Coordinates of C-alpha atoms in Angstrom, one line a residue:
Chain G
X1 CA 11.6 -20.4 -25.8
X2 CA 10.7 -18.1 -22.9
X3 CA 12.6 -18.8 -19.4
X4 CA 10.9 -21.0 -16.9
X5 CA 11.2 -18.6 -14.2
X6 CA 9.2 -15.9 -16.7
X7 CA 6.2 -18.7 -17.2
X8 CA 6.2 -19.2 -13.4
X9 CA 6.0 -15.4 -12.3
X10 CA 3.1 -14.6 -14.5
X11 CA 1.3 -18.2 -13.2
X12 CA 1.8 -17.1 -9.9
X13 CA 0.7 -13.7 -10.5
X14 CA -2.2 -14.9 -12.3
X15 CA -3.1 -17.1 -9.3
X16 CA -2.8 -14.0 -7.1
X17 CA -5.2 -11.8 -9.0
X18 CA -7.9 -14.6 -9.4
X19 CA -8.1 -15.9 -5.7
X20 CA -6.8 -12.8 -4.2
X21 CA -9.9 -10.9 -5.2
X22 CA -12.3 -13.8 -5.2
X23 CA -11.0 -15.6 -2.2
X24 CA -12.3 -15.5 1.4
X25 CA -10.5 -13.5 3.4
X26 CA -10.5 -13.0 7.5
X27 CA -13.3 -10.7 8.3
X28 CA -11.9 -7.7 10.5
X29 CA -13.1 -4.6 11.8
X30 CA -11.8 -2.1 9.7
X31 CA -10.1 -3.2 7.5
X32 CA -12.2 -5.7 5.8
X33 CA -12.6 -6.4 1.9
X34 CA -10.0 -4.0 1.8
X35 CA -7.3 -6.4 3.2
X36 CA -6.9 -8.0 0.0
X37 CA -4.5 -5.2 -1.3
X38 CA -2.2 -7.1 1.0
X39 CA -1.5 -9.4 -1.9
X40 CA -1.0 -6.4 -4.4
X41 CA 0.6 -3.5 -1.7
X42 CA 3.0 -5.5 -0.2
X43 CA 4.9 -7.6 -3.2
X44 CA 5.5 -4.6 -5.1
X45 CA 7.6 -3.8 -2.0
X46 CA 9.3 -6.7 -1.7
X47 CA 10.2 -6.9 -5.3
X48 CA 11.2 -2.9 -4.8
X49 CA 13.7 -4.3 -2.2
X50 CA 14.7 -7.3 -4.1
X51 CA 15.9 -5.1 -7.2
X52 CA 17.5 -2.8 -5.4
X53 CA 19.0 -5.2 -3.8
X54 CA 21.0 -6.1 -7.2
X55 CA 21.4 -2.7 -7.8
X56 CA 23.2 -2.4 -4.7
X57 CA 25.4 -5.4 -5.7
X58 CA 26.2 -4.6 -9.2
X59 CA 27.3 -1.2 -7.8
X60 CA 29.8 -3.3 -5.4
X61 CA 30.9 -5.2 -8.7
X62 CA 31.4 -1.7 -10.8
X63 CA 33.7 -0.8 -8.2
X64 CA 35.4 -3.8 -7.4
X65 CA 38.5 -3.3 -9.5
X66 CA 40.4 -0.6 -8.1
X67 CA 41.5 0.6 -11.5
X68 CA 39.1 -0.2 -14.3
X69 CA 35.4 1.0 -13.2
X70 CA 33.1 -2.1 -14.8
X71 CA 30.7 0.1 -16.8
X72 CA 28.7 -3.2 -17.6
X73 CA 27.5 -3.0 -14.5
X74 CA 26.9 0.4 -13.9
X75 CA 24.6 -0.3 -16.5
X76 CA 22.8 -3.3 -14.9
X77 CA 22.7 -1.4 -11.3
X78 CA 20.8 1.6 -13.2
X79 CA 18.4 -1.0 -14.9
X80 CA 17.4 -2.3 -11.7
X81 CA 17.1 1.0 -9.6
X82 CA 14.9 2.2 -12.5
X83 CA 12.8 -1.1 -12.4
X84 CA 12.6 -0.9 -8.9
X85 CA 11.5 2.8 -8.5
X86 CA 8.6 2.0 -11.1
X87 CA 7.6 -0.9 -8.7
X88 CA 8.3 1.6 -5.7
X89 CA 5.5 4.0 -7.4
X90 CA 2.7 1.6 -7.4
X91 CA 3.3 0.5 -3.9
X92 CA 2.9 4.4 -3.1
X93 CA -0.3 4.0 -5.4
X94 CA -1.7 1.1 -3.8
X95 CA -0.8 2.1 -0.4
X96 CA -2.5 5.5 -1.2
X97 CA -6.1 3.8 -1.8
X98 CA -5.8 1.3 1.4
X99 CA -4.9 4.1 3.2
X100 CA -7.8 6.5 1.8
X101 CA -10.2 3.2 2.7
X102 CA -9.0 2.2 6.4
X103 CA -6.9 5.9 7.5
X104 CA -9.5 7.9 6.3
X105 CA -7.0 9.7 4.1
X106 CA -4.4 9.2 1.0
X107 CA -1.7 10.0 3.1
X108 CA -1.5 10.3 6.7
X109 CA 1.7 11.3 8.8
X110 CA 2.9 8.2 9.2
X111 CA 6.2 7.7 10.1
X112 CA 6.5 4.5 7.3
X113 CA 4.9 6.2 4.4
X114 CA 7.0 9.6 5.3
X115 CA 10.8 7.5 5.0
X116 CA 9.1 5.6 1.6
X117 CA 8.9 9.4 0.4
X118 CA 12.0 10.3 1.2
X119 CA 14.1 6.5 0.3
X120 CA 11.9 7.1 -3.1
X121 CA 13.2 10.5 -3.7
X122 CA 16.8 9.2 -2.5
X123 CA 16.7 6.7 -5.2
X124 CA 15.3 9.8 -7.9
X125 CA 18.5 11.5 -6.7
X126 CA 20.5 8.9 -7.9
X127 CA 19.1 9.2 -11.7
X128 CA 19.7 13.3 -11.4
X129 CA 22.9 12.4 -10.0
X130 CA 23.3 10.0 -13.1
X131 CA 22.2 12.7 -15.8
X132 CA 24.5 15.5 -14.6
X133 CA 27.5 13.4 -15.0
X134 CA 28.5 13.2 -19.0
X135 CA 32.0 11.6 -18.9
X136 CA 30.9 7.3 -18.4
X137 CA 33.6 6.3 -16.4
X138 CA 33.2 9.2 -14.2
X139 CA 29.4 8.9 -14.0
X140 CA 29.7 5.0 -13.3
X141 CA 32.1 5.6 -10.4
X142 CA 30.5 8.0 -8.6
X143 CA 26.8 7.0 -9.4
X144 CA 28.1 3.0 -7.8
X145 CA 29.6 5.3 -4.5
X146 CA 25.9 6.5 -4.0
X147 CA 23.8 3.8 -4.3
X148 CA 26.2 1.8 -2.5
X149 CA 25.2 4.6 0.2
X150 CA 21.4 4.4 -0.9
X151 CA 20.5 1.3 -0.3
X152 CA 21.5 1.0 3.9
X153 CA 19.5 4.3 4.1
X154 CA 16.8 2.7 2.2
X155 CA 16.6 0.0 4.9
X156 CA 16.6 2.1 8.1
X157 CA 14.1 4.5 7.0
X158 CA 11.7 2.1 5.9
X159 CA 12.5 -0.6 8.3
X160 CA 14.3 0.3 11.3
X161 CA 12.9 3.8 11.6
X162 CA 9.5 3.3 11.7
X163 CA 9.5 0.6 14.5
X164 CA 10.9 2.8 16.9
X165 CA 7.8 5.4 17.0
X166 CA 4.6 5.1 17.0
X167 CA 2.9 4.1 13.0
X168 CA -0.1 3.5 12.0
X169 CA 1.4 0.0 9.9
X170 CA 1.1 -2.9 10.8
X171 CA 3.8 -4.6 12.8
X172 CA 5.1 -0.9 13.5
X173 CA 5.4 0.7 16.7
X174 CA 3.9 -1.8 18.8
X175 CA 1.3 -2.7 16.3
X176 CA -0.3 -6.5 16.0
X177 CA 1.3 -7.8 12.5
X178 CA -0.7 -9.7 9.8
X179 CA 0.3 -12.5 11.0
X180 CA -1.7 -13.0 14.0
X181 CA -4.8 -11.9 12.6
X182 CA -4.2 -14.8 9.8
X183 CA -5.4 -17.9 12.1
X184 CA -5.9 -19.8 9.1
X185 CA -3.2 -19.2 6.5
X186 CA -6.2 -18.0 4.5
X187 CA -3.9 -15.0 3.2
X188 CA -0.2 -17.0 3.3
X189 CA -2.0 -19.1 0.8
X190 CA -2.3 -16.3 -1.8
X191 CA 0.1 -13.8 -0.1
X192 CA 3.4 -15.8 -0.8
X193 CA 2.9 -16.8 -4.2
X194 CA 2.2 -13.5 -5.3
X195 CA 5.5 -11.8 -3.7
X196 CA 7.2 -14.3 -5.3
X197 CA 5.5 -14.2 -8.5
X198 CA 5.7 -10.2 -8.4
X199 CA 9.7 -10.4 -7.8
X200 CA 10.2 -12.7 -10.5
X201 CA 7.6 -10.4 -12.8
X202 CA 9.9 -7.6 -11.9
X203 CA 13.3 -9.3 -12.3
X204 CA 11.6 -10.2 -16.2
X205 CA 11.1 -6.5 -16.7
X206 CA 14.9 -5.4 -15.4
X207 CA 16.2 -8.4 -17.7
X208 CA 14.3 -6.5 -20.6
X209 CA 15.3 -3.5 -19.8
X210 CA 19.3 -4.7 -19.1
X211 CA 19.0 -6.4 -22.8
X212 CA 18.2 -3.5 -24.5
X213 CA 21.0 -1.4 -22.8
X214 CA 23.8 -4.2 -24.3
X215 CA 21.9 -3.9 -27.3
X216 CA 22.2 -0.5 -27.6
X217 CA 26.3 -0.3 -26.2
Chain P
X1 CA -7.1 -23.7 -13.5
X2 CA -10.0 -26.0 -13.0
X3 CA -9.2 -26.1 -9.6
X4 CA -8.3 -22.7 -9.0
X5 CA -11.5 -21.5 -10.5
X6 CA -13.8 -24.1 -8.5
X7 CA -11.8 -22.6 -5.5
X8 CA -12.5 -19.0 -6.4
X9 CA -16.1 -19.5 -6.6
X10 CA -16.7 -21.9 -3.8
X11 CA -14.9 -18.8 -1.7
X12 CA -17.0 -16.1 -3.6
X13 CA -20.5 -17.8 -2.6
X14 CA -19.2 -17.2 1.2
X15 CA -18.5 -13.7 0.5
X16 CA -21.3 -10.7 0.8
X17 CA -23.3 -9.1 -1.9
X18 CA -20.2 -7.7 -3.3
X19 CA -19.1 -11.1 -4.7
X20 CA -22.5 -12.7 -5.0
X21 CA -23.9 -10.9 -8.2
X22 CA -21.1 -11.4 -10.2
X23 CA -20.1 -8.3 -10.4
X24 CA -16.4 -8.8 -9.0
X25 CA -16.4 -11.7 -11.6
X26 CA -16.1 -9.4 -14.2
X27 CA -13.3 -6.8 -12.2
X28 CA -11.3 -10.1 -11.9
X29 CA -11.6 -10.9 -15.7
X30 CA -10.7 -7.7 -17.0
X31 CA -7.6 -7.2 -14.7
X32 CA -6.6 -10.6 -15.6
X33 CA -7.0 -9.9 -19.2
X34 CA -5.0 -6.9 -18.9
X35 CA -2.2 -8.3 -16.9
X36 CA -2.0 -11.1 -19.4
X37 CA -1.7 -8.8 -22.5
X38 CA 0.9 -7.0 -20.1
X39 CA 2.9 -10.3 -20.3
X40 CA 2.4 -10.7 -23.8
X41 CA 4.4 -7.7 -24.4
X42 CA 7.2 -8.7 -22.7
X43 CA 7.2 -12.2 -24.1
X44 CA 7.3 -10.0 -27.5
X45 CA 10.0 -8.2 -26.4
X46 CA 12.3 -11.1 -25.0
X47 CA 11.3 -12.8 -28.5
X48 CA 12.7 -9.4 -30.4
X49 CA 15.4 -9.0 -28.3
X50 CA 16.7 -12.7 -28.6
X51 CA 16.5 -12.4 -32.3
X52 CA 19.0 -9.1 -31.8
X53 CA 21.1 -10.9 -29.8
X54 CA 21.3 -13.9 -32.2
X55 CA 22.0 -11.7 -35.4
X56 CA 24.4 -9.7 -33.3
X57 CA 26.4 -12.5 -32.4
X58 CA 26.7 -13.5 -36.0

């Protein structure tokens, strides 16, 4: 029997893809049609924050016996940072295309899409970091120390940072957010379900992928 | 999914001539089809995997 949760994230996903293309959307200047990526660009953030998220934690719970390093998860914190780096690439992607469509360009120099670069090569860092180090204990404890470092930096630079000068986002340096454009909860209606849907899509794929690696230890 | 199709095209036959010919019809089908055979794989997988687990245990 498949997981509840697993049925539900591919329904909701489902639901997203169907009435997030066909739906009616609000119609505004410049961004028009092309508003609808909102339901594909934005969760695969969200879920990229969620997993890292756990792989922040699990790196807490590696390290949080001072003498035995928990290489279990070590394991599961590497599962989700790789999971959420794959999610991290195709916000970049979609991003890229809205971008090319309202910008004018595939990538601008936006402040926001600059400190995704840079958190996404952060997070790439932390694999290199992983694949230098042979000895597992030694690689666990270290690795843990960094993303437990990672993930704060992670949230400034694509958060925090941004707000402070002047981007071309939305809800960014003293831009209008989605939200008051959306008078109608036309794009809540199909714009919740599908972060959650996404986040649960991705939390399958890092359960997969965390299987596999107690399969294989 | 009778009600979420009715929706969709109730919604589509307000849109443009970019949803009125059908054409996205056919975009919206094809992704669908494709994200559902990506969830098919993983529902193979967790199958596989639970059978590992389950012989492993023994």
């Amino acid at each position: 029997m498949i997981s509840w949760w697993k049925i539900a994230g591919f329904i909701l996903v489902l639901y997203s893809i169907i009435l997030g293309i066909l739906g009616a959307v609000p119609n505004l200047p410049i961004l028009e049609n092309s508003i609808r990526n909102l339901y594909f660009h934005v969760p695969m953030w969200f879920t990229m924050i969620a997993l890292l998220l756990f792989s922040f934690i699990k790196s807490i719970q590696t390290l949080n016996n001072k003498n035995v390093v928990n290489l279990k998860f070590d394991s599961e914190a590497e599962v989700y940072a790789k999971t959420a780096l794959v999610f991290g690439i195709a916000g970049l992607c979609t991003g890229m295309i809205w971008a090319k469509n309202t910008w004018g360009a595939y990538w601008t120099n936006d402040p926001k899409l600059n400190a995704a670069a840079v958190a996404m090569l952060l997070y790439a860092a932390y694999f290199v970091l992983r694949s230098s180090i042979d000895e597992e204990e030694k690689r666990a404890r270290i690795s843990a120390v960094f993303n437990i470092f990672c993930f704060p930096i992670y949230i400034v630079l694509v958060f925090i940072l941004p707000r402070l000068t002047d981007s071309l986002h939305p809800g960014n340096g003293g831009n209008p957010g989605f939200n008051s454009y959306d008078l109608d909860s036309r794009l809540r209606m199909i714009f919740y379900p599908a972060v959650l849907g996404w986040i649960l899509i991705g939390f399958w794929i890092a359960n997969i992928g965390k299987r596999i690696k107690n399969l294989s230890i | 999914m009778k009600f979420i199709i009715n929706q969709a095209k109730l919604d589509a036959s307000q849109m443009n001539d970019l949803f009125g010919n059908g054409k996205m019809d056919v975009v919206v089908t094809v992704i669908a089809i494709i994200f559902t055979l990506l969830c098919g794989y993983l529902v193979m997988m967790d199958l596989r995997l639970r059978k590992l687990e389950n012989k492993d245990k023994k």
